[in-house]
């Protein structure tokens, strides 16, 4: 539906009747300065130069930049924009923008709308307050934004304000990355170089570029906004820090893929409409496992675009929710004991002809390419499981990973039975001396054209091959997918180079034989990372330990993988992150962990002292009075033993809550004196977190005991069963 504001059901019926609805394809991307708009509005020469700049990383001259700026400005003014903003992704994980009006004074107290090439190409926000992990001290706090031409400019509407947003990178005066996008772009380039070299080695011709492709499946919860604002834990930390599970949760499995309630589908419709206008290919929507949990998944796109689009998706979901009086929760574990939300990151590679390199083919040559790329990914994960784990390490995701609905902290790879068997045969040398004809016949049966439908499914694996792509399932729902994908791109680039060197070193004319010999020895080495069983079991944890796979359960431990010699060398070799940049990121992630936990501690304290304990004390008084008045009425023989028991229990719980809360505050205060960030995070994690969990046990028992009318917080059952 086009250009209508928030509509009620009645208005919508009216519009349907009036046939004012238009199909999505007619307005898809209308609020982006996409290739179609560029073609229409730029002179041929400027258009070509821009395409060269995008596709071949050629520099744009100042004159062309001015021409493009003028065209974008005119387009944006027609859309109602008054301002432009460099839109960037600082280390906070959310997006940032600083708006400037298009106006310039032009004499006679008048203004004129202007936009110059240099304003399009570069900006200098005084963005000194973003986390930099020590890269910038305030006296040299300048940060620059620079236009990322590979992601189209777009129109952002917020209430009645309309702004032209220009996707940019954010770097320091000295050129260090201060954002999430710069390393991603660098990793995309590294991956392309290594993959193109590998394809050339394998005999491919005319391949110039290889793209990482991404499809992030975004999970989220929706609750009524009125409940949201009654819970300071939800408002301030994004999750319920206290709260007992409802009598009915997800055990009946009646929510998953169930029919979508009207209020929710109206919401989804409005979200998608906004996304379509912004050129985000929102494709799939459904109910998820937990009550009030849902998923939206886009059609996959090139990595850079997919990352920007996922940020837009998250922003749009939150903004549209408000209009429906809903709150959209992106936290990884908003409700304890109920499934949490992840963001399955589907990842693959495609060459510049659009061929998916992880698609098993029907010819021997395609299959060799497929197997080499497959093994390169598996090897990358095996060698760098610790770095991948670190890329998803956040305070919030710690609540989810390793709980009973999410993959554990052990990063293993699922390939499915068929592929596992094929690899086992290669390892045994069955195809070591294969001729072309035999390569298809891998000794199992012929390697079929695996399609998504006939590959097995394993929902418990953190890193699963699903027919023609890998699915990294440990990513958190609120997280930017930028760093996890940058890590994937970089480690696969490294693995590909390694395999290419090995193949070349065989120095033989028979390429196929060289490839199979290399794969054979690699499979032997990397196979401990392969696991097709149930990743949620205790047995797997033990087995993984025997295989030597890392199992870093908490963020402070997991993050250390970013500051090892291996990590420094890897990211430096591929120009993705320098040692200084990587170190600064480690500090930023640690600081974030500490702040997240401290906010929760304060919030928990407020809830306990100003809400829960007063409610329990009031209930205690009610019980005490009841006991006294009953005895007065019926004499001392009156049986009030239940009330007495409840009273005692209430008092006990109040005392426990009060004293644990005090212990927590003391420990946090002691931790505040620790100057080493790593030690501080570790102390909070090992000394404070378990106490918070313990405290919750008490509050949750109390919640069920105290009179419902007196309980000051909306309960799970109220929030989770939206009508
Ligand atoms: P499921 O929930 O069964 O895993 P979905 O349809 O919800 O499947 O999500 C699959 C995701 O994988 C989609 O976002 C889709 O675009 C993405 N995807 C499919 N093929 C590729 C690919 N080649 N590269 C990256 N992502 C892909
Ligand atoms: Mg899905």
XYZ file of C-alpha atoms and ligand atoms in Angstrom:
751
model
C 0.000 0.000 0.000
C 1.358 3.354 -0.985
C 1.875 6.596 0.844
C -0.644 6.066 3.564
C 0.127 6.745 7.163
C -0.772 4.348 9.938
C -4.218 3.064 9.018
C -6.934 1.529 11.103
C -8.658 -1.663 10.013
C -11.670 0.348 8.870
C -9.555 2.714 6.813
C -7.834 -0.219 5.284
C -11.084 -1.890 4.279
C -12.033 1.377 2.671
C -8.778 1.499 0.773
C -9.126 -2.061 -0.442
C -12.549 -1.181 -1.692
C -11.237 1.847 -3.479
C -8.557 -0.372 -5.006
C -5.862 1.934 -3.768
C -3.540 -0.907 -2.963
C -0.637 -1.312 -5.292
C 1.565 -4.350 -5.608
C 4.907 -4.387 -3.815
C 6.904 -4.531 -7.026
C 5.525 -1.124 -7.956
C 6.978 0.673 -4.954
C 9.865 -1.584 -3.889
C 12.929 0.578 -3.247
C 11.160 3.860 -4.030
C 12.780 5.499 -1.005
C 16.320 4.548 -2.036
C 18.641 6.132 -4.523
C 19.164 2.750 -6.143
C 20.594 1.806 -9.504
C 17.316 2.566 -11.233
C 17.217 6.073 -9.754
C 20.891 6.578 -10.534
C 20.355 5.590 -14.154
C 17.346 7.851 -14.495
C 18.838 10.889 -12.841
C 22.545 10.889 -13.605
C 24.137 11.903 -16.893
C 25.502 8.809 -18.663
C 29.108 9.737 -17.932
C 28.551 10.323 -14.209
C 26.561 7.094 -13.964
C 29.410 5.100 -15.546
C 31.985 6.706 -13.275
C 29.872 5.883 -10.240
C 29.488 2.274 -11.382
C 33.263 2.020 -11.842
C 33.768 3.471 -8.404
C 31.387 0.912 -6.909
C 32.476 -2.150 -8.854
C 36.164 -1.524 -9.282
C 36.894 0.680 -6.289
C 37.988 3.494 -8.602
C 38.199 6.976 -7.123
C 35.441 9.433 -7.908
C 36.639 12.843 -9.152
C 35.373 16.016 -7.476
C 33.363 17.186 -10.445
C 31.476 13.921 -10.767
C 30.843 13.905 -7.016
C 29.230 17.345 -7.367
C 27.007 16.131 -10.198
C 25.920 13.094 -8.197
C 25.312 15.182 -5.066
C 23.093 17.560 -7.020
C 21.070 14.638 -8.438
C 20.666 12.957 -5.060
C 19.620 16.257 -3.492
C 16.944 16.904 -6.107
C 15.657 13.383 -5.711
C 15.596 13.736 -1.902
C 13.811 17.113 -2.042
C 11.087 15.530 -4.166
C 10.697 12.938 -1.427
C 10.200 15.740 1.095
C 13.649 15.630 2.708
C 14.820 18.772 4.450
C 18.070 17.360 5.820
C 20.855 15.000 4.915
C 22.767 12.788 7.309
C 25.801 10.578 7.136
C 24.464 7.328 8.478
C 27.070 5.165 10.190
C 27.527 2.213 12.513
C 29.651 3.125 15.517
C 30.778 0.557 18.046
C 27.595 0.989 20.073
C 26.056 -1.596 17.727
C 23.243 0.695 16.682
C 23.270 3.266 13.918
C 24.092 6.945 14.248
C 23.259 9.996 12.189
C 23.915 13.731 12.408
C 21.473 15.822 10.421
C 22.327 18.912 8.387
C 19.751 21.008 6.587
C 20.259 21.391 2.851
C 19.909 25.170 3.144
C 22.656 27.674 2.386
C 22.253 31.465 2.730
C 22.167 33.129 -0.679
C 21.811 36.853 0.012
C 18.772 39.023 0.643
C 18.104 37.022 3.801
C 17.125 34.086 1.636
C 18.312 30.486 1.502
C 18.712 27.982 -1.254
C 18.934 24.180 -1.080
C 22.465 23.051 -1.832
C 24.376 19.836 -1.551
C 27.983 19.540 -2.683
C 30.056 16.560 -3.675
C 32.360 17.018 -0.722
C 29.375 16.910 1.652
C 28.269 13.681 0.044
C 31.683 12.070 0.069
C 33.009 13.055 3.473
C 31.750 14.324 6.786
C 33.285 15.237 10.072
C 30.850 14.646 12.887
C 32.229 15.686 16.233
C 31.597 12.183 17.336
C 34.011 12.062 20.214
C 31.606 10.365 22.577
C 31.376 7.073 20.716
C 33.296 4.168 22.186
C 36.759 3.930 20.668
C 38.467 1.597 23.101
C 41.232 4.119 23.659
C 42.021 4.781 19.975
C 41.071 8.406 20.286
C 41.898 10.556 23.193
C 39.631 13.574 23.327
C 42.214 16.095 22.156
C 42.360 14.380 18.793
C 38.811 13.196 18.831
C 38.065 13.933 15.225
C 36.285 11.185 13.382
C 35.484 11.176 9.709
C 32.613 9.636 7.856
C 33.168 8.601 4.248
C 30.514 7.643 1.730
C 30.111 3.904 1.177
C 28.963 3.867 -2.418
C 28.128 0.170 -2.347
C 25.033 0.810 -0.212
C 22.360 3.121 -1.645
C 21.347 6.353 0.053
C 17.822 6.214 1.458
C 15.040 8.334 2.875
C 14.298 8.045 6.565
C 10.906 9.228 7.719
C 10.349 9.859 11.391
C 7.055 11.467 12.324
C 6.850 14.388 9.952
C 10.607 14.761 9.549
C 12.245 13.396 6.425
C 15.991 12.914 6.054
C 18.298 11.724 3.310
C 20.582 9.100 4.863
C 23.942 8.415 3.241
C 25.573 5.158 4.350
C 29.140 5.855 5.436
C 32.131 4.356 7.189
C 33.438 6.041 10.308
C 37.182 6.337 10.758
C 39.578 8.288 12.952
C 41.806 11.166 11.922
C 44.634 8.668 11.603
C 42.589 6.219 9.553
C 41.664 3.632 12.176
C 38.253 2.001 11.966
C 35.890 3.399 14.591
C 32.852 1.537 13.314
C 31.470 -1.860 12.457
C 31.381 -1.290 8.744
C 35.016 -0.581 7.867
C 36.344 -4.018 8.855
C 33.403 -5.638 7.110
C 34.218 -3.901 3.830
C 37.867 -4.823 4.215
C 36.947 -8.461 4.875
C 34.682 -8.555 1.837
C 37.613 -7.456 -0.304
C 39.950 -10.026 1.292
C 37.469 -12.825 0.753
C 36.970 -11.841 -2.852
C 40.701 -11.796 -3.592
C 41.324 -15.184 -2.042
C 38.269 -16.799 -3.614
C 39.063 -15.429 -7.073
C 42.615 -16.795 -6.785
C 41.276 -20.169 -5.776
C 38.797 -20.231 -8.660
C 41.560 -19.341 -11.088
C 43.708 -22.112 -9.695
C 40.820 -24.511 -10.232
C 40.623 -23.424 -13.852
C 37.779 -20.901 -13.833
C 37.999 -18.074 -16.316
C 36.662 -14.545 -16.262
C 35.792 -14.446 -12.597
C 36.612 -10.991 -11.303
C 34.874 -10.866 -7.964
C 33.380 -13.105 -5.340
C 30.797 -11.776 -2.898
C 29.911 -12.992 0.546
C 26.134 -13.366 0.672
C 24.119 -13.044 3.861
C 20.573 -13.799 4.915
C 19.955 -13.014 8.603
C 16.835 -14.595 10.129
C 15.741 -12.076 12.743
C 13.824 -13.351 15.774
C 11.940 -11.020 18.106
C 9.213 -10.762 20.739
C 6.241 -8.425 20.763
C 4.449 -7.397 23.922
C 1.864 -4.776 24.646
C 3.468 -1.366 25.161
C 1.428 -0.767 28.327
C 3.059 -3.745 30.008
C 6.472 -2.741 28.689
C 6.335 0.630 30.412
C 5.317 -0.946 33.695
C 8.584 -2.870 33.846
C 11.722 -0.850 34.361
C 13.833 -3.943 33.691
C 12.414 -4.209 30.177
C 12.706 -0.495 29.543
C 16.253 -0.167 30.867
C 17.917 -3.502 30.182
C 15.724 -5.041 27.493
C 14.892 -8.162 29.504
C 12.910 -9.214 32.534
C 15.490 -9.532 35.306
C 12.875 -11.074 37.576
C 9.687 -12.942 36.764
C 8.306 -16.455 37.122
C 7.554 -18.533 34.021
C 3.873 -18.845 33.099
C 1.894 -22.028 33.780
C 1.807 -22.645 30.061
C 4.841 -21.788 28.006
C 5.820 -23.334 24.720
C 5.384 -26.982 25.700
C 2.306 -27.541 23.587
C 4.199 -26.266 20.551
C 1.061 -24.492 19.478
C 2.763 -21.239 18.628
C 5.466 -22.359 16.194
C 4.343 -21.647 12.623
C 0.803 -21.212 13.983
C -1.643 -18.888 12.329
C -0.672 -15.293 12.997
C -3.024 -13.181 15.119
C -4.610 -10.176 13.460
C -2.862 -7.591 15.581
C 0.485 -9.182 14.808
C -0.055 -9.599 11.104
C -1.129 -5.975 10.821
C 2.103 -5.049 12.531
C 4.131 -7.310 10.242
C 2.386 -5.827 7.233
C 3.311 -2.293 8.239
C 6.912 -3.267 8.986
C 7.239 -4.909 5.593
C 5.679 -1.982 3.805
C 8.309 0.311 5.307
C 11.057 -2.156 4.469
C 9.913 -2.621 0.883
C 10.031 1.130 0.320
C 13.613 1.019 1.552
C 14.474 -1.821 -0.801
C 14.807 -4.454 1.940
C 13.627 -7.772 0.497
C 11.654 -8.998 3.536
C 10.608 -12.430 2.391
C 9.505 -14.710 5.195
C 7.488 -14.150 8.362
C 6.193 -16.600 10.890
C 5.467 -17.347 14.519
C 8.457 -18.714 16.404
C 8.636 -21.330 19.165
C 7.953 -19.190 22.248
C 4.640 -17.456 22.859
C 4.735 -13.944 21.376
C 7.921 -14.735 19.477
C 8.236 -14.188 15.732
C 10.714 -14.173 12.886
C 11.344 -12.081 9.819
C 13.842 -13.232 7.175
C 14.950 -11.362 4.076
C 16.029 -12.784 0.756
C 19.802 -12.939 0.905
C 21.943 -10.109 -0.423
C 25.577 -9.140 -0.755
C 27.080 -8.913 2.719
C 27.464 -5.160 2.951
C 23.919 -4.481 1.917
C 22.571 -7.255 4.122
C 24.320 -5.760 7.156
C 22.907 -2.284 6.493
C 19.502 -3.751 5.840
C 19.493 -5.729 9.044
C 20.164 -2.519 10.979
C 17.264 -0.916 9.121
C 15.077 -3.937 9.872
C 15.774 -3.684 13.607
C 15.131 0.079 13.659
C 11.950 -0.274 11.640
C 10.586 -3.086 13.793
C 11.007 -0.993 16.926
C 9.570 2.170 15.382
C 6.520 0.515 13.818
C 5.796 -1.386 17.035
C 5.184 1.911 18.833
C 2.487 2.837 16.336
C 0.706 -0.424 17.153
C 1.089 0.140 20.883
C 3.504 -2.776 20.946
C 7.082 -3.052 22.182
C 9.456 -5.028 19.991
C 12.006 -6.881 22.131
C 15.225 -7.796 20.374
C 17.019 -8.972 23.516
C 18.560 -12.446 23.299
C 16.698 -13.711 26.363
C 13.878 -11.400 27.407
C 12.100 -14.091 29.445
C 13.982 -16.652 31.535
C 12.982 -20.290 30.961
C 11.326 -19.327 27.656
C 13.155 -19.643 24.340
C 15.475 -16.775 23.556
C 15.987 -14.988 20.253
C 18.875 -15.471 17.904
C 19.738 -14.305 14.464
C 20.673 -17.225 12.271
C 23.256 -15.834 9.919
C 23.064 -17.646 6.591
C 26.336 -17.212 4.750
C 27.628 -18.239 1.390
C 29.781 -17.035 -1.503
C 28.737 -16.099 -4.996
C 30.882 -15.222 -8.010
C 30.174 -12.197 -10.168
C 27.967 -14.305 -12.418
C 25.773 -15.048 -9.448
C 26.865 -18.687 -9.036
C 26.666 -19.882 -5.464
C 30.029 -21.506 -4.757
C 28.587 -23.662 -1.980
C 26.083 -25.193 -4.321
C 27.021 -28.765 -5.160
C 26.842 -29.065 -8.893
C 26.144 -31.785 -11.382
C 29.461 -31.802 -13.198
C 32.780 -33.098 -11.861
C 34.323 -29.675 -12.085
C 31.518 -28.020 -10.145
C 31.841 -30.686 -7.505
C 35.553 -30.129 -7.068
C 34.969 -26.413 -6.642
C 32.183 -27.124 -4.188
C 34.290 -29.528 -2.132
C 37.260 -27.161 -1.992
C 35.103 -24.275 -0.789
C 33.264 -26.508 1.657
C 36.511 -27.792 3.180
C 37.903 -24.253 3.254
C 34.950 -23.173 5.409
C 35.125 -26.202 7.704
C 38.857 -25.705 8.155
C 38.329 -21.999 8.851
C 35.844 -22.820 11.605
C 38.031 -25.554 13.057
C 41.083 -23.316 13.226
C 39.233 -20.223 14.444
C 36.319 -21.501 16.487
C 37.516 -19.315 19.337
C 37.377 -16.127 17.232
C 33.949 -17.005 15.859
C 32.744 -17.590 19.402
C 34.177 -14.210 20.433
C 32.300 -12.528 17.594
C 28.989 -13.382 19.250
C 30.061 -12.827 22.854
C 27.837 -10.309 24.626
C 26.328 -10.142 28.071
C 22.856 -10.681 26.660
C 23.833 -13.601 24.436
C 25.417 -15.369 27.426
C 21.898 -15.863 28.765
C 20.935 -17.687 25.616
C 23.937 -19.670 24.392
C 24.047 -23.047 25.982
C 20.593 -22.731 27.478
C 18.262 -25.444 26.287
C 17.150 -23.810 23.072
C 20.320 -22.384 21.636
C 23.594 -23.813 20.463
C 26.257 -24.163 23.119
C 29.481 -22.209 23.234
C 31.241 -25.095 21.468
C 31.482 -24.188 17.804
C 31.188 -27.399 15.783
C 30.085 -27.947 12.198
C 27.121 -29.977 10.990
C 27.403 -31.329 7.457
C 24.726 -34.008 7.429
C 25.231 -37.710 6.885
C 25.673 -37.690 3.157
C 28.459 -35.133 3.032
C 30.126 -36.593 6.097
C 30.260 -39.925 4.323
C 31.677 -38.353 1.188
C 34.407 -36.679 3.227
C 35.136 -39.937 5.037
C 35.616 -41.639 1.672
C 37.923 -38.939 0.415
C 39.907 -39.312 3.604
C 40.154 -43.068 3.042
C 41.574 -42.291 -0.360
C 38.769 -43.911 -2.287
C 38.934 -41.153 -4.803
C 42.597 -40.347 -4.443
C 43.406 -41.311 -7.971
C 40.116 -40.352 -9.404
C 39.577 -39.603 -13.008
C 36.981 -37.064 -13.938
C 34.349 -39.705 -14.409
C 34.990 -41.188 -11.012
C 34.855 -37.929 -9.210
C 31.117 -37.838 -9.495
C 30.995 -41.383 -8.284
C 32.475 -40.751 -4.890
C 31.969 -44.281 -3.741
C 28.883 -43.491 -1.719
C 26.505 -43.034 -4.516
C 26.805 -40.291 -7.008
C 27.093 -36.908 -5.387
C 23.610 -35.695 -6.017
C 22.570 -32.164 -6.650
C 21.920 -31.451 -3.034
C 19.047 -29.125 -2.646
C 17.961 -27.489 0.564
C 15.067 -29.874 0.753
C 16.975 -33.135 0.825
C 19.826 -32.060 3.077
C 19.261 -33.156 6.657
C 18.308 -30.670 9.289
C 19.944 -30.280 12.618
C 18.551 -27.452 14.674
C 21.035 -27.819 17.491
C 24.264 -27.141 15.637
C 25.861 -23.710 15.952
C 27.273 -23.913 12.433
C 25.283 -26.003 10.004
C 25.546 -26.647 6.302
C 22.019 -26.384 4.941
C 22.258 -27.514 1.343
C 23.894 -24.530 -0.338
C 24.997 -22.228 2.487
C 26.170 -22.312 6.067
C 23.994 -21.139 8.897
C 25.809 -19.585 11.877
C 23.225 -19.904 14.614
C 25.049 -18.522 17.624
C 24.572 -14.878 16.607
C 22.376 -12.890 19.004
C 19.126 -11.276 17.936
C 20.040 -7.720 18.937
C 23.561 -7.909 17.583
C 24.885 -6.245 14.462
C 25.807 -9.048 12.055
C 28.740 -7.050 10.843
C 31.501 -8.477 13.018
C 30.404 -12.137 12.831
C 30.364 -11.873 9.047
C 33.668 -10.004 8.922
C 35.191 -12.824 10.971
C 33.703 -15.474 8.694
C 34.933 -13.706 5.566
C 38.426 -13.311 6.968
C 38.918 -16.830 8.293
C 37.604 -18.344 5.061
C 39.924 -16.111 3.016
C 42.836 -17.362 5.095
C 41.750 -20.972 4.701
C 41.402 -20.617 0.958
C 44.882 -19.164 0.616
C 46.237 -21.979 2.722
C 44.571 -24.640 0.564
C 45.657 -22.882 -2.631
C 49.285 -22.921 -1.481
C 49.047 -26.611 -0.633
C 47.535 -27.458 -3.988
C 50.170 -25.459 -5.845
C 52.917 -27.109 -3.822
C 51.882 -30.520 -5.196
C 53.385 -29.259 -8.413
C 51.621 -31.733 -10.628
C 49.855 -31.450 -13.946
C 46.956 -33.455 -12.651
C 45.050 -30.753 -10.812
C 42.231 -33.029 -9.669
C 44.676 -35.399 -8.085
C 46.477 -32.556 -6.334
C 43.182 -31.226 -5.007
C 42.092 -34.600 -3.684
C 45.415 -35.261 -2.019
C 45.205 -31.942 -0.248
C 41.579 -32.448 0.753
C 42.424 -35.903 2.023
C 45.053 -34.691 4.459
C 42.975 -31.685 5.484
C 39.911 -33.743 6.274
C 42.008 -35.921 8.554
C 43.115 -32.865 10.470
C 39.886 -30.935 10.712
C 37.381 -33.698 11.297
C 37.176 -33.221 15.091
C 35.041 -30.143 14.408
C 32.419 -32.184 12.552
C 29.443 -33.242 14.622
C 26.035 -34.331 13.379
C 24.455 -35.285 16.725
C 22.485 -33.380 19.329
C 24.587 -30.414 20.414
C 22.448 -29.744 23.466
C 23.488 -32.885 25.354
C 25.955 -33.233 28.206
C 27.587 -36.129 26.307
C 28.541 -33.820 23.463
C 30.139 -31.386 25.858
C 32.292 -34.191 27.234
C 33.083 -35.550 23.776
C 33.959 -32.063 22.469
C 36.320 -31.665 25.425
C 38.074 -34.911 24.439
C 38.368 -33.638 20.882
C 40.007 -30.482 22.157
C 37.332 -28.101 20.906
C 37.166 -24.837 22.844
C 34.151 -24.271 25.081
C 34.180 -20.676 26.287
C 30.967 -20.272 28.186
C 31.053 -16.659 29.191
C 31.874 -13.411 27.435
C 34.900 -12.365 29.517
C 36.585 -15.683 28.683
C 35.422 -15.832 25.070
C 36.587 -12.315 24.229
C 40.191 -13.178 25.030
C 40.341 -14.909 21.640
C 40.503 -11.445 20.076
C 43.845 -10.582 21.618
C 45.877 -13.678 20.818
C 48.872 -13.668 18.481
C 46.822 -15.788 16.096
C 44.026 -13.201 15.923
C 46.420 -10.259 15.525
C 48.253 -11.997 12.664
C 45.097 -13.115 10.938
C 43.318 -9.762 10.913
C 46.493 -7.855 10.125
C 47.459 -10.164 7.246
C 44.112 -9.514 5.553
C 44.053 -5.801 6.405
C 40.763 -6.229 8.209
C 41.827 -4.913 11.603
C 45.232 -3.776 12.796
C 46.512 -4.884 16.173
C 45.541 -1.510 17.644
C 42.053 -1.717 16.156
C 41.537 -5.245 17.402
C 42.771 -4.408 20.879
C 40.448 -1.421 21.017
C 37.525 -3.604 20.038
C 38.366 -6.048 22.803
C 38.240 -3.171 25.297
C 34.972 -1.843 23.867
C 33.314 -5.258 24.105
C 34.544 -5.727 27.670
C 33.318 -2.273 28.678
C 29.947 -3.009 27.147
C 29.731 -6.253 29.108
C 30.539 -4.445 32.341
C 28.051 -1.631 31.703
C 25.263 -4.021 30.735
C 25.749 -5.942 33.948
C 25.986 -2.798 36.107
C 22.761 -1.438 34.646
C 21.004 -4.691 35.470
C 22.342 -4.687 39.006
C 21.040 -1.171 39.644
C 17.753 -2.006 38.038
C 17.409 -5.169 40.109
C 18.144 -3.176 43.240
C 15.460 -0.624 42.362
C 12.895 -3.282 41.581
C 13.606 -5.212 44.774
C 13.703 -2.246 47.143
C 11.027 -0.031 45.682
C 8.605 -2.507 44.167
C 8.899 -6.144 45.229
C 9.748 -5.771 48.913
C 7.071 -3.091 49.536
C 4.482 -5.349 47.868
C 5.598 -8.324 49.930
C 5.562 -6.257 53.120
C 2.009 -5.146 52.380
C 1.034 -8.756 51.836
C 2.821 -9.705 55.039
C 0.734 -7.134 56.872
C -2.460 -8.465 55.316
C -1.592 -11.981 56.437
C -0.603 -10.858 59.935
C -3.805 -8.870 60.328
C -5.870 -11.794 59.046
C -4.314 -14.117 61.582
C -4.958 -11.673 64.443
C -8.510 -10.794 63.455
C -9.414 -14.422 62.807
C -8.134 -15.363 66.251
C -10.017 -12.473 67.779
C -13.204 -13.582 66.085
C -12.907 -17.321 66.669
C -10.724 -17.457 69.765
C -7.203 -18.810 70.081
C -8.273 -22.252 68.921
C -8.891 -20.925 65.422
C -6.910 -22.854 62.804
C -4.759 -20.357 60.897
C -1.796 -22.613 60.286
C -1.787 -22.034 56.477
C -1.766 -18.282 56.955
C 1.000 -18.592 59.522
C 3.042 -20.706 57.154
C 2.520 -18.240 54.295
C 3.425 -15.367 56.574
C 6.645 -17.043 57.669
C 7.522 -17.896 54.105
C 6.886 -14.328 52.985
C 9.090 -12.940 55.728
C 11.849 -15.440 54.949
C 11.792 -14.497 51.279
C 11.852 -10.774 52.035
C 14.897 -11.310 54.239
C 16.689 -13.437 51.645
C 16.007 -10.952 48.869
C 17.145 -8.050 50.966
C 20.369 -9.693 52.060
C 21.380 -11.094 48.630
C 20.675 -7.746 47.039
C 22.997 -6.165 49.584
C 25.688 -8.755 48.879
C 25.411 -7.992 45.162
C 25.796 -4.269 45.737
C 28.845 -4.852 47.930
C 30.475 -7.065 45.319
C 29.772 -4.571 42.534
C 31.241 -1.800 44.634
C 34.355 -3.878 45.246
C 34.580 -4.614 41.504
C 34.357 -0.904 40.719
C 37.772 -0.465 42.305
C 39.379 -2.890 39.833
C 41.065 -0.952 37.052
C 41.842 -3.832 34.748
C 38.783 -4.207 32.510
C 39.275 -7.945 31.973
C 39.554 -8.661 35.701
C 36.562 -6.501 36.442
C 34.404 -8.264 33.860
C 35.588 -11.600 35.161
C 34.735 -10.671 38.754
C 31.257 -9.500 37.791
C 30.721 -12.659 35.783
C 31.866 -15.137 38.409
C 30.928 -13.346 41.638
C 27.885 -11.212 40.824
C 26.013 -13.027 38.070
C 25.375 -16.210 40.101
C 24.012 -14.080 42.964
C 21.651 -12.318 40.581
C 20.359 -15.705 39.468
C 19.927 -16.755 43.081
C 18.064 -13.572 43.893
C 15.746 -14.215 41.004
C 14.884 -17.640 42.404
C 13.599 -15.950 45.562
C 11.672 -13.186 43.832
C 10.060 -15.724 41.522
C 8.830 -17.840 44.447
C 7.511 -14.702 46.093
C 5.714 -13.678 42.909
C 3.597 -16.810 43.046
C 2.914 -16.375 46.771
C 1.886 -12.725 46.951
C -1.653 -11.615 46.152
C -1.893 -10.966 42.406
C -3.512 -7.576 42.995
C -0.562 -6.470 45.077
C 2.213 -7.624 42.723
C 3.714 -4.501 41.170
C 4.983 -5.957 37.901
C 3.132 -7.390 34.894
C 3.572 -11.170 34.901
C 4.822 -13.369 32.069
C 1.406 -14.825 31.332
C -0.054 -11.359 30.925
C 2.729 -10.154 28.670
C 3.248 -13.255 26.559
C -0.260 -14.040 25.452
C -1.057 -11.042 23.351
C -4.590 -10.613 22.145
P 15.039 -21.697 7.771
O 14.326 -21.025 8.919
O 14.405 -22.942 7.330
O 16.515 -21.817 7.977
P 14.428 -19.289 6.275
O 13.723 -19.238 4.970
O 13.736 -18.726 7.472
O 14.901 -20.788 6.480
O 15.790 -18.508 6.156
C 16.794 -18.860 5.302
C 17.653 -17.658 5.095
O 18.802 -18.057 4.350
C 16.979 -16.560 4.272
O 17.231 -15.294 4.827
C 17.659 -16.718 2.923
O 17.699 -15.526 2.176
C 19.042 -17.137 3.330
N 19.824 -17.722 2.233
C 19.411 -18.580 1.284
N 20.400 -18.813 0.396
C 21.478 -18.085 0.798
C 22.794 -17.878 0.300
N 23.209 -18.459 -0.789
N 23.601 -17.056 0.979
C 23.184 -16.445 2.097
N 21.973 -16.601 2.615
C 21.116 -17.404 1.979
Mg 13.792 -19.315 9.540
